[in-house]
Amino acid sequence: MHPQQERNDAQTRDLCERVRGFVDDIAIPAESPAIARDVAALDERIAGLRVQARQAGLYAPQLPAEQGGLGLGWRALALVLEEAGRGFLGPAALNCAAPDQPNMLTLLRLGTPAQQERFLAPLVRGEQRACFAMTEPAPGAGSDPSMLRTRAERRGQRWVLNGHKQFISGGVGADFALVLAQTDVGATLFVVPAATPGYRVVRDIGMVTVYQIGGHAEILLEDCEVGEDAVLGEPGRGLEYAQIRLEPARLSHCMRYIGRARRALETAQAYVAGRESFGSRLADLQQIQAMVADSHIDLHASRLMTLDCAGRMDDGLPVKQHSAMTKVFVSEAVNRVADRAVQMMGASGLSEDTPVSMIWQEMRPFRIYDGANELHRATLARRLLARA
Ligand SMILES: Cc1cc2nc3c(=O)[nH]c(=O)nc-3n(C[C@H](O)[C@H](O)[C@H](O)COP(=O)(O)OP(=O)(O)OC[C@H]3O[C@@H](n4cnc5c(N)ncnc54)[C@H](O)[C@@H]3O)c2cc1C
């Protein structure tokens, strides 16, 4: 092994251990089912955790050092996010949770210096929150982003946005939104402050997820007027930018959820080791053992696929196909792991006395967002068959 690589691996291992300690000692004890769907209480709890994450030197592992982050590459980040992801609040405490982790990367990549100063800097400091608004009710954009109905019209030096967005994670209480809207030159990405007249959060849509900062909002844009400086990147390239944002975003979800599913499995293992049925420990029953083994196989395969894709990103290689395959496999594998954990624990696995039921609920949507798995399978097959 190259000496530099060895040193980096040792540093990454050390960082992972420190993140694990932070999650076990600070982030997990801060969890409480009573605040799992309370947007304001979550914001307050996370603000406190961020102070502690900063003091521990664990804050913003995904950002370059110049931005106040730890400057990790994607492979190292995969291991760190897995550890952070064991806790429901771990990623947010480190300010590397969705949707702001990919929002920060988008602003870093596309933002002008002025946009970065105004929008990126407060996200990095953890003073503001943002959301990414693409999905719309029918007949607007869902799985097919080209069905975008939200429109932005030129009015002199200004843009006027009208549209309807739904299921926007983090939208309740977000300070600004990255909004995808149709223009005469094609889909364009705008950065819209929530205080802009005409921007309205209609409601927090009740969702199966838990501990989601800012819930999942329905948002209306009614004659919402912004300046030319609200355009991110170049007009007409919005769909391309959304894809660029999605690739690392979905891979980061894989990283965090491998950690979360691992926690469900750890909890179930502790349960079956201590519970008896008809004179034997559950852990000694072959059907239980098979569930434990299959879950470890699922997690191991998920980790390897994620690390492989992360390595390609570190090497600057294209990951369109790899990130799609990884997302499909990992989202289904972590669902299997969480479901088996519930089964191994009987009623306890469905109660709020352990984290398992909430992990199981939280995993389900991952087969739908970041591109529904059916869509990824269809696209992958088309591309692979065209080559054949
Ligand atoms: C928890 C959660 C958080 C979300 N956060 C955000 C967010 O922050 N911002 C945002 O913009 N959106 C967000 N979304 C929305 C998400 O991106 C969409 O749900 C997703 O793109 C699918 O769109 P849809 O729900 O309209 O499903 P539809 O497009 O109506 O599709 C329904 C189902 O049909 C199937 N299907 C669709 N197209 C095909 C196809 N071509 N081939 C085969 N099967 C197909 C799939 O099984 C799919 O699940 C979130 C969703 C959830 C559940």
Tab-separated table of C-alpha atoms and ligand atoms in Angstrom:
chain	number	residue	atom	x	y	z
A	1	MET	CA	0.000	0.000	0.000
A	2	HIS	CA	1.190	3.508	-0.772
A	3	PRO	CA	2.437	5.208	2.485
A	4	GLN	CA	0.166	8.232	1.896
A	5	GLN	CA	-2.788	5.897	1.482
A	6	GLU	CA	-1.829	4.066	4.691
A	7	ARG	CA	-1.663	7.342	6.606
A	8	ASN	CA	-5.011	8.433	5.191
A	9	ASP	CA	-6.625	5.109	6.037
A	10	ALA	CA	-5.373	5.357	9.626
A	11	GLN	CA	-6.707	8.911	9.881
A	12	THR	CA	-10.058	7.816	8.459
A	13	ARG	CA	-10.275	4.937	10.945
A	14	ASP	CA	-9.529	7.340	13.781
A	15	LEU	CA	-12.156	9.793	12.527
A	16	CYS	CA	-14.731	6.984	12.225
A	17	GLU	CA	-14.067	5.955	15.820
A	18	ARG	CA	-14.529	9.512	16.995
A	19	VAL	CA	-17.781	9.841	15.024
A	20	ARG	CA	-18.974	6.509	16.470
A	21	GLY	CA	-18.225	7.785	19.976
A	22	PHE	CA	-20.041	11.071	19.281
A	23	VAL	CA	-23.099	9.233	17.942
A	24	ASP	CA	-23.207	6.757	20.864
A	25	ASP	CA	-22.537	9.276	23.617
A	26	ILE	CA	-24.225	12.442	22.326
A	27	ALA	CA	-26.441	12.050	19.221
A	28	ILE	CA	-28.316	8.865	20.189
A	29	PRO	CA	-29.069	10.046	23.755
A	30	ALA	CA	-30.544	13.232	22.194
A	31	GLU	CA	-33.130	11.182	20.252
A	32	SER	CA	-36.695	11.086	21.495
A	33	PRO	CA	-39.799	9.769	19.703
A	34	ALA	CA	-41.609	12.803	21.179
A	35	ILE	CA	-39.716	15.148	18.823
A	36	ALA	CA	-39.367	12.792	15.838
A	37	ARG	CA	-41.983	14.715	13.831
A	38	ASP	CA	-41.770	18.109	15.546
A	39	VAL	CA	-39.983	20.451	13.138
A	40	ALA	CA	-39.299	23.260	15.641
A	41	ALA	CA	-38.116	20.943	18.413
A	42	LEU	CA	-35.810	19.138	15.972
A	43	ASP	CA	-34.246	22.419	14.800
A	44	GLU	CA	-33.533	23.364	18.391
A	45	ARG	CA	-32.073	19.963	19.297
A	46	ILE	CA	-29.868	19.902	16.201
A	47	ALA	CA	-28.523	23.410	16.866
A	48	GLY	CA	-27.274	22.208	20.253
A	49	LEU	CA	-25.726	19.072	18.765
A	50	ARG	CA	-23.888	21.109	16.120
A	51	VAL	CA	-22.102	23.105	18.790
A	52	GLN	CA	-20.852	19.835	20.268
A	53	ALA	CA	-19.905	18.402	16.855
A	54	ARG	CA	-17.833	21.527	16.151
A	55	GLN	CA	-16.094	21.283	19.502
A	56	ALA	CA	-15.320	17.627	18.760
A	57	GLY	CA	-13.793	18.569	15.374
A	58	LEU	CA	-16.332	16.461	13.453
A	59	TYR	CA	-18.338	19.194	11.726
A	60	ALA	CA	-19.056	19.190	7.960
A	61	PRO	CA	-16.876	16.226	6.907
A	62	GLN	CA	-18.077	16.602	3.291
A	63	LEU	CA	-16.923	20.190	2.771
A	64	PRO	CA	-13.479	21.373	1.671
A	65	ALA	CA	-11.228	22.696	4.422
A	66	GLU	CA	-11.473	26.246	2.920
A	67	GLN	CA	-15.213	26.093	3.644
A	68	GLY	CA	-14.664	25.032	7.238
A	69	GLY	CA	-15.114	21.312	6.566
A	70	LEU	CA	-12.928	18.247	7.046
A	71	GLY	CA	-12.148	17.940	3.322
A	72	LEU	CA	-12.778	14.202	3.006
A	73	GLY	CA	-12.847	12.358	-0.302
A	74	TRP	CA	-15.914	10.260	-1.135
A	75	ARG	CA	-14.463	6.927	0.046
A	76	ALA	CA	-13.552	8.298	3.457
A	77	LEU	CA	-16.889	10.084	3.588
A	78	ALA	CA	-18.696	6.771	2.944
A	79	LEU	CA	-17.214	5.318	6.130
A	80	VAL	CA	-17.792	8.467	8.177
A	81	LEU	CA	-21.403	8.887	6.994
A	82	GLU	CA	-22.126	5.242	7.831
A	83	GLU	CA	-21.024	5.920	11.408
A	84	ALA	CA	-22.920	9.224	11.593
A	85	GLY	CA	-25.981	7.542	10.067
A	86	ARG	CA	-26.318	5.065	12.952
A	87	GLY	CA	-27.992	7.921	14.792
A	88	PHE	CA	-31.159	9.589	13.527
A	89	LEU	CA	-29.602	12.938	14.451
A	90	GLY	CA	-25.955	12.075	13.704
A	91	PRO	CA	-25.785	13.406	10.110
A	92	ALA	CA	-27.658	16.624	10.959
A	93	ALA	CA	-25.397	17.177	13.975
A	94	LEU	CA	-22.393	17.008	11.648
A	95	ASN	CA	-24.273	19.146	9.072
A	96	CYS	CA	-24.026	16.409	6.463
A	97	ALA	CA	-27.717	15.423	6.303
A	98	ALA	CA	-30.070	15.624	3.336
A	99	PRO	CA	-31.173	17.924	1.811
A	100	ASP	CA	-28.532	20.452	2.839
A	101	GLN	CA	-25.513	18.274	2.147
A	102	PRO	CA	-26.309	18.116	-1.602
A	103	ASN	CA	-27.624	21.700	-1.521
A	104	MET	CA	-24.242	22.882	-0.244
A	105	LEU	CA	-22.433	20.902	-2.933
A	106	THR	CA	-24.712	22.414	-5.593
A	107	LEU	CA	-24.048	25.964	-4.386
A	108	LEU	CA	-20.351	25.215	-4.161
A	109	ARG	CA	-20.332	23.999	-7.736
A	110	LEU	CA	-22.704	26.473	-9.406
A	111	GLY	CA	-22.893	29.536	-7.169
A	112	THR	CA	-21.222	32.834	-8.049
A	113	PRO	CA	-19.057	34.299	-5.249
A	114	ALA	CA	-21.987	36.571	-4.308
A	115	GLN	CA	-24.450	33.642	-4.233
A	116	GLN	CA	-22.024	31.621	-2.166
A	117	GLU	CA	-21.595	34.463	0.303
A	118	ARG	CA	-25.347	34.990	0.617
A	119	PHE	CA	-26.621	31.411	0.530
A	120	LEU	CA	-23.838	28.866	0.991
A	121	ALA	CA	-22.030	30.496	3.911
A	122	PRO	CA	-25.035	30.486	6.307
A	123	LEU	CA	-25.798	26.851	5.393
A	124	VAL	CA	-22.230	25.882	6.172
A	125	ARG	CA	-22.366	27.737	9.494
A	126	GLY	CA	-25.626	25.912	10.264
A	127	GLU	CA	-27.497	29.215	10.677
A	128	GLN	CA	-29.921	28.568	7.808
A	129	ARG	CA	-31.643	25.639	6.117
A	130	ALA	CA	-32.601	25.128	2.479
A	131	CYS	CA	-34.640	22.719	0.365
A	132	PHE	CA	-34.614	21.459	-3.211
A	133	ALA	CA	-37.968	21.833	-4.978
A	134	MET	CA	-38.502	19.744	-8.092
A	135	THR	CA	-41.516	17.442	-7.576
A	136	GLU	CA	-45.005	18.695	-8.462
A	137	PRO	CA	-48.558	17.355	-8.279
A	138	ALA	CA	-49.992	15.791	-11.467
A	139	PRO	CA	-49.799	16.743	-14.273
A	140	GLY	CA	-46.434	18.208	-13.254
A	141	ALA	CA	-43.036	16.642	-12.679
A	142	GLY	CA	-42.792	13.435	-10.621
A	143	SER	CA	-40.594	10.602	-11.806
A	144	ASP	CA	-40.345	12.437	-15.128
A	145	PRO	CA	-38.728	15.842	-14.497
A	146	SER	CA	-39.347	16.913	-18.094
A	147	MET	CA	-43.051	17.271	-17.128
A	148	LEU	CA	-42.080	20.363	-15.124
A	149	ARG	CA	-45.020	22.830	-14.937
A	150	THR	CA	-43.562	25.503	-12.681
A	151	ARG	CA	-42.723	28.426	-14.965
A	152	ALA	CA	-40.357	31.341	-14.690
A	153	GLU	CA	-41.127	34.264	-17.028
A	154	ARG	CA	-38.776	37.084	-17.824
A	155	ARG	CA	-40.076	40.510	-16.779
A	156	GLY	CA	-37.405	43.092	-17.643
A	157	GLN	CA	-34.380	42.309	-15.473
A	158	ARG	CA	-36.487	40.089	-13.204
A	159	TRP	CA	-37.919	36.560	-13.217
A	160	VAL	CA	-41.469	35.768	-12.084
A	161	LEU	CA	-42.108	32.232	-10.867
A	162	ASN	CA	-45.478	30.458	-10.708
A	163	GLY	CA	-45.925	26.838	-9.731
A	164	HIS	CA	-46.805	24.182	-7.201
A	165	LYS	CA	-44.300	21.870	-5.494
A	166	GLN	CA	-44.867	18.919	-3.164
A	167	PHE	CA	-42.956	16.505	-0.923
A	168	ILE	CA	-40.128	19.018	-0.522
A	169	SER	CA	-37.880	17.712	2.259
A	170	GLY	CA	-36.796	20.377	4.684
A	171	GLY	CA	-39.275	22.855	3.159
A	172	VAL	CA	-40.965	23.827	6.434
A	173	GLY	CA	-38.877	26.623	7.917
A	174	ALA	CA	-36.305	26.573	5.094
A	175	ASP	CA	-34.692	29.990	4.558
A	176	PHE	CA	-34.455	29.459	0.815
A	177	ALA	CA	-35.250	26.913	-1.872
A	178	LEU	CA	-33.421	25.709	-4.955
A	179	VAL	CA	-36.355	25.681	-7.371
A	180	LEU	CA	-36.470	23.959	-10.731
A	181	ALA	CA	-38.667	25.912	-13.162
A	182	GLN	CA	-39.344	25.900	-16.894
A	183	THR	CA	-38.208	28.925	-18.922
A	184	ASP	CA	-38.159	29.752	-22.638
A	185	VAL	CA	-34.683	28.229	-22.877
A	186	GLY	CA	-35.544	25.104	-20.860
A	187	ALA	CA	-35.537	24.058	-17.209
A	188	THR	CA	-33.577	26.463	-15.031
A	189	LEU	CA	-32.436	26.273	-11.418
A	190	PHE	CA	-33.275	29.287	-9.220
A	191	VAL	CA	-32.351	30.113	-5.672
A	192	VAL	CA	-35.440	31.656	-4.061
A	193	PRO	CA	-35.473	33.149	-0.539
A	194	ALA	CA	-38.513	31.920	1.407
A	195	ALA	CA	-39.236	35.517	2.437
A	196	THR	CA	-39.915	36.498	-1.216
A	197	PRO	CA	-43.538	37.694	-1.630
A	198	GLY	CA	-45.514	34.941	-3.399
A	199	TYR	CA	-43.496	32.087	-1.879
A	200	ARG	CA	-45.775	30.154	0.468
A	201	VAL	CA	-45.409	26.919	2.413
A	202	VAL	CA	-48.951	25.544	2.330
A	203	ARG	CA	-48.419	22.677	4.780
A	204	ASP	CA	-46.154	19.995	6.116
A	205	ILE	CA	-47.314	16.857	4.296
A	206	GLY	CA	-47.548	14.043	6.837
A	207	MET	CA	-45.001	11.423	5.843
A	208	VAL	CA	-43.859	8.036	7.132
A	209	THR	CA	-40.343	9.394	7.738
A	210	VAL	CA	-39.005	10.448	11.148
A	211	TYR	CA	-36.480	13.006	12.379
A	212	GLN	CA	-36.698	14.855	9.024
A	213	ILE	CA	-35.466	18.380	9.540
A	214	GLY	CA	-38.110	20.723	8.076
A	215	GLY	CA	-40.584	17.927	7.295
A	216	HIS	CA	-41.915	17.529	3.728
A	217	ALA	CA	-43.552	20.671	2.407
A	218	GLU	CA	-46.164	21.580	-0.154
A	219	ILE	CA	-45.078	24.939	-1.594
A	220	LEU	CA	-46.894	27.444	-3.803
A	221	LEU	CA	-45.132	30.024	-5.956
A	222	GLU	CA	-47.540	32.793	-6.949
A	223	ASP	CA	-46.034	35.683	-8.928
A	224	CYS	CA	-42.886	35.127	-6.941
A	225	GLU	CA	-40.430	37.707	-8.308
A	226	VAL	CA	-36.674	37.333	-8.058
A	227	GLY	CA	-33.708	39.100	-9.650
A	228	GLU	CA	-31.361	37.856	-12.334
A	229	ASP	CA	-28.929	36.893	-9.615
A	230	ALA	CA	-31.387	34.166	-8.549
A	231	VAL	CA	-30.360	31.957	-11.486
A	232	LEU	CA	-27.921	29.215	-10.462
A	233	GLY	CA	-25.489	28.343	-13.211
A	234	GLU	CA	-26.759	28.862	-16.758
A	235	PRO	CA	-30.434	29.184	-17.750
A	236	GLY	CA	-31.689	26.094	-19.600
A	237	ARG	CA	-29.365	23.634	-17.853
A	238	GLY	CA	-31.581	22.943	-14.822
A	239	LEU	CA	-32.302	19.274	-15.558
A	240	GLU	CA	-28.610	18.582	-16.053
A	241	TYR	CA	-27.834	20.335	-12.728
A	242	ALA	CA	-30.565	18.343	-10.966
A	243	GLN	CA	-28.940	15.133	-12.183
A	244	ILE	CA	-25.490	16.310	-11.104
A	245	ARG	CA	-26.945	17.029	-7.648
A	246	LEU	CA	-28.738	13.688	-7.480
A	247	GLU	CA	-25.786	11.374	-8.123
A	248	PRO	CA	-23.808	12.231	-4.976
A	249	ALA	CA	-27.074	12.838	-3.071
A	250	ARG	CA	-28.343	9.310	-3.596
A	251	LEU	CA	-24.945	7.808	-2.856
A	252	SER	CA	-24.793	9.780	0.402
A	253	HIS	CA	-28.220	8.419	1.343
A	254	CYS	CA	-26.804	4.916	0.805
A	255	MET	CA	-23.897	5.727	3.154
A	256	ARG	CA	-26.113	7.049	5.962
A	257	TYR	CA	-28.721	4.297	5.615
A	258	ILE	CA	-26.168	1.488	5.754
A	259	GLY	CA	-25.350	2.874	9.205
A	260	ARG	CA	-29.005	3.154	10.163
A	261	ALA	CA	-29.798	-0.413	9.034
A	262	ARG	CA	-26.700	-1.634	10.881
A	263	ARG	CA	-28.136	-0.137	14.061
A	264	ALA	CA	-31.438	-1.973	13.492
A	265	LEU	CA	-29.497	-5.213	13.086
A	266	GLU	CA	-27.367	-4.558	16.203
A	267	THR	CA	-30.560	-3.928	18.194
A	268	ALA	CA	-32.189	-7.113	16.891
A	269	GLN	CA	-29.056	-9.160	17.596
A	270	ALA	CA	-29.048	-7.968	21.215
A	271	TYR	CA	-32.725	-8.901	21.469
A	272	VAL	CA	-32.375	-12.459	20.111
A	273	ALA	CA	-29.330	-13.071	22.320
A	274	GLY	CA	-31.379	-12.311	25.420
A	275	ARG	CA	-34.821	-13.716	24.577
A	276	GLU	CA	-35.917	-17.355	24.946
A	277	SER	CA	-38.700	-19.332	23.297
A	278	PHE	CA	-39.665	-22.968	23.984
A	279	GLY	CA	-36.483	-23.538	25.955
A	280	SER	CA	-33.924	-22.098	23.551
A	281	ARG	CA	-32.469	-18.688	22.943
A	282	LEU	CA	-33.848	-17.064	19.797
A	283	ALA	CA	-30.236	-16.608	18.709
A	284	ASP	CA	-29.796	-20.405	18.693
A	285	LEU	CA	-32.665	-20.989	16.256
A	286	GLN	CA	-31.628	-21.578	12.667
A	287	GLN	CA	-34.355	-19.411	11.141
A	288	ILE	CA	-33.186	-16.475	13.263
A	289	GLN	CA	-29.551	-17.196	12.432
A	290	ALA	CA	-30.386	-17.148	8.717
A	291	MET	CA	-31.955	-13.686	9.112
A	292	VAL	CA	-28.838	-12.448	10.929
A	293	ALA	CA	-26.509	-13.887	8.280
A	294	ASP	CA	-28.578	-12.583	5.347
A	295	SER	CA	-28.643	-9.119	6.914
A	296	HIS	CA	-24.879	-9.033	7.315
A	297	ILE	CA	-24.501	-10.182	3.694
A	298	ASP	CA	-26.861	-7.392	2.563
A	299	LEU	CA	-24.929	-4.766	4.514
A	300	HIS	CA	-21.537	-6.013	3.344
A	301	ALA	CA	-22.604	-6.008	-0.309
A	302	SER	CA	-24.190	-2.561	0.119
A	303	ARG	CA	-21.000	-1.181	1.655
A	304	LEU	CA	-18.814	-2.594	-1.117
A	305	MET	CA	-21.010	-1.197	-3.888
A	306	THR	CA	-21.123	2.192	-2.171
A	307	LEU	CA	-17.357	2.270	-1.648
A	308	ASP	CA	-16.752	1.275	-5.262
A	309	CYS	CA	-18.971	4.090	-6.523
A	310	ALA	CA	-17.363	6.515	-4.055
A	311	GLY	CA	-13.915	5.490	-5.339
A	312	ARG	CA	-15.004	6.218	-8.901
A	313	MET	CA	-16.156	9.673	-7.801
A	314	ASP	CA	-12.790	10.267	-6.106
A	315	ASP	CA	-11.103	9.289	-9.381
A	316	GLY	CA	-13.311	11.667	-11.380
A	317	LEU	CA	-14.921	8.801	-13.329
A	318	PRO	CA	-18.554	8.903	-14.482
A	319	VAL	CA	-20.946	7.241	-12.019
A	320	LYS	CA	-24.325	7.527	-13.734
A	321	GLN	CA	-24.697	3.776	-14.104
A	322	HIS	CA	-22.871	2.837	-10.890
A	323	SER	CA	-24.808	5.237	-8.680
A	324	ALA	CA	-28.098	3.960	-10.134
A	325	MET	CA	-27.141	0.311	-9.532
A	326	THR	CA	-25.913	1.127	-6.035
A	327	LYS	CA	-29.064	3.090	-5.167
A	328	VAL	CA	-31.352	0.260	-6.312
A	329	PHE	CA	-29.414	-2.437	-4.491
A	330	VAL	CA	-28.777	-0.539	-1.255
A	331	SER	CA	-32.300	0.864	-0.936
A	332	GLU	CA	-33.719	-2.657	-1.216
A	333	ALA	CA	-31.034	-4.249	0.969
A	334	VAL	CA	-31.501	-1.802	3.864
A	335	ASN	CA	-35.258	-2.356	3.639
A	336	ARG	CA	-34.672	-6.122	3.937
A	337	VAL	CA	-32.345	-5.619	6.897
A	338	ALA	CA	-34.790	-3.335	8.724
A	339	ASP	CA	-37.709	-5.662	7.981
A	340	ARG	CA	-35.814	-8.706	9.309
A	341	ALA	CA	-34.861	-6.748	12.432
A	342	VAL	CA	-38.559	-6.075	13.062
A	343	GLN	CA	-39.394	-9.750	12.537
A	344	MET	CA	-36.649	-10.960	14.887
A	345	MET	CA	-37.893	-8.686	17.649
A	346	GLY	CA	-41.605	-9.483	17.506
A	347	ALA	CA	-43.819	-6.722	18.903
A	348	SER	CA	-40.818	-4.884	20.371
A	349	GLY	CA	-39.623	-4.300	16.811
A	350	LEU	CA	-42.831	-2.446	16.017
A	351	SER	CA	-42.919	-0.394	19.220
A	352	GLU	CA	-41.292	2.946	19.920
A	353	ASP	CA	-39.331	1.399	22.792
A	354	THR	CA	-36.479	0.649	20.374
A	355	PRO	CA	-35.273	2.529	17.263
A	356	VAL	CA	-36.084	-0.411	14.965
A	357	SER	CA	-39.664	0.478	14.037
A	358	MET	CA	-38.644	4.026	13.084
A	359	ILE	CA	-35.675	2.791	11.062
A	360	TRP	CA	-38.021	0.411	9.215
A	361	GLN	CA	-40.407	3.302	8.456
A	362	GLU	CA	-37.571	5.571	7.400
A	363	MET	CA	-36.118	3.062	4.924
A	364	ARG	CA	-39.281	2.557	2.870
A	365	PRO	CA	-39.314	5.870	0.956
A	366	PHE	CA	-35.734	5.355	-0.241
A	367	ARG	CA	-37.039	2.936	-2.876
A	368	ILE	CA	-39.097	5.854	-4.263
A	369	TYR	CA	-37.074	9.081	-3.942
A	370	ASP	CA	-33.769	9.833	-5.655
A	371	GLY	CA	-35.386	8.129	-8.655
A	372	ALA	CA	-37.886	5.280	-8.127
A	373	ASN	CA	-36.141	1.906	-8.420
A	374	GLU	CA	-38.340	0.906	-11.363
A	375	LEU	CA	-37.141	3.961	-13.248
A	376	HIS	CA	-33.471	3.168	-12.523
A	377	ARG	CA	-33.975	-0.439	-13.633
A	378	ALA	CA	-35.653	0.684	-16.850
A	379	THR	CA	-32.895	3.208	-17.638
A	380	LEU	CA	-30.110	0.781	-16.758
A	381	ALA	CA	-31.605	-1.983	-18.879
A	382	ARG	CA	-32.132	0.323	-21.862
A	383	ARG	CA	-28.541	1.519	-21.695
A	384	LEU	CA	-27.068	-1.953	-21.191
A	385	LEU	CA	-29.187	-3.539	-23.922
A	386	ALA	CA	-28.308	-0.764	-26.353
A	387	ARG	CA	-24.645	-1.639	-25.798
A	388	ALA	CA	-25.350	-5.347	-26.265
B	1	LIG	C1	-39.635	11.027	1.811
B	1	LIG	C2	-39.618	11.752	0.493
B	1	LIG	C3	-38.835	12.889	0.341
B	1	LIG	C4	-38.831	13.605	-0.870
B	1	LIG	N1	-38.100	14.762	-0.957
B	1	LIG	C5	-38.166	15.485	-2.101
B	1	LIG	C6	-37.481	16.751	-2.208
B	1	LIG	O1	-36.806	17.196	-1.266
B	1	LIG	N2	-37.595	17.463	-3.366
B	1	LIG	C7	-38.318	17.008	-4.431
B	1	LIG	O2	-38.365	17.699	-5.434
B	1	LIG	N3	-38.984	15.810	-4.364
B	1	LIG	C8	-38.931	15.057	-3.234
B	1	LIG	N4	-39.599	13.861	-3.134
B	1	LIG	C9	-40.383	13.402	-4.253
B	1	LIG	C10	-39.701	12.307	-5.047
B	1	LIG	O3	-38.628	12.831	-5.771
B	1	LIG	C11	-40.779	11.672	-5.921
B	1	LIG	O4	-41.645	10.961	-5.044
B	1	LIG	C12	-40.233	10.749	-6.990
B	1	LIG	O5	-39.517	11.455	-7.974
B	1	LIG	C13	-41.361	9.978	-7.674
B	1	LIG	O6	-42.328	10.867	-8.140
B	1	LIG	P1	-43.863	10.655	-7.724
B	1	LIG	O7	-43.956	10.474	-6.251
B	1	LIG	O8	-44.643	11.752	-8.336
B	1	LIG	O9	-44.237	9.246	-8.331
B	1	LIG	P2	-44.827	8.972	-9.803
B	1	LIG	O10	-44.006	9.650	-10.831
B	1	LIG	O11	-46.281	9.238	-9.770
B	1	LIG	O12	-44.580	7.413	-9.913
B	1	LIG	C14	-45.282	6.477	-9.071
B	1	LIG	C15	-44.642	5.111	-9.221
B	1	LIG	O13	-44.740	4.686	-10.571
B	1	LIG	C16	-43.608	3.929	-10.949
B	1	LIG	N5	-42.985	4.534	-12.137
B	1	LIG	C17	-42.902	5.848	-12.451
B	1	LIG	N6	-42.271	6.019	-13.608
B	1	LIG	C18	-41.939	4.792	-14.061
B	1	LIG	C19	-41.253	4.307	-15.215
B	1	LIG	N7	-40.813	5.125	-16.171
B	1	LIG	N8	-41.069	2.972	-15.328
B	1	LIG	C20	-41.554	2.119	-14.386
B	1	LIG	N9	-42.205	2.531	-13.286
B	1	LIG	C21	-42.398	3.844	-13.122
B	1	LIG	C22	-42.679	3.900	-9.740
B	1	LIG	O14	-42.893	2.686	-9.039
B	1	LIG	C23	-43.136	5.075	-8.911
B	1	LIG	O15	-42.880	4.880	-7.528
B	1	LIG	C24	-39.608	13.122	-1.942
B	1	LIG	C25	-40.343	11.945	-1.807
B	1	LIG	C26	-40.366	11.266	-0.610
B	1	LIG	C27	-41.182	10.011	-0.482
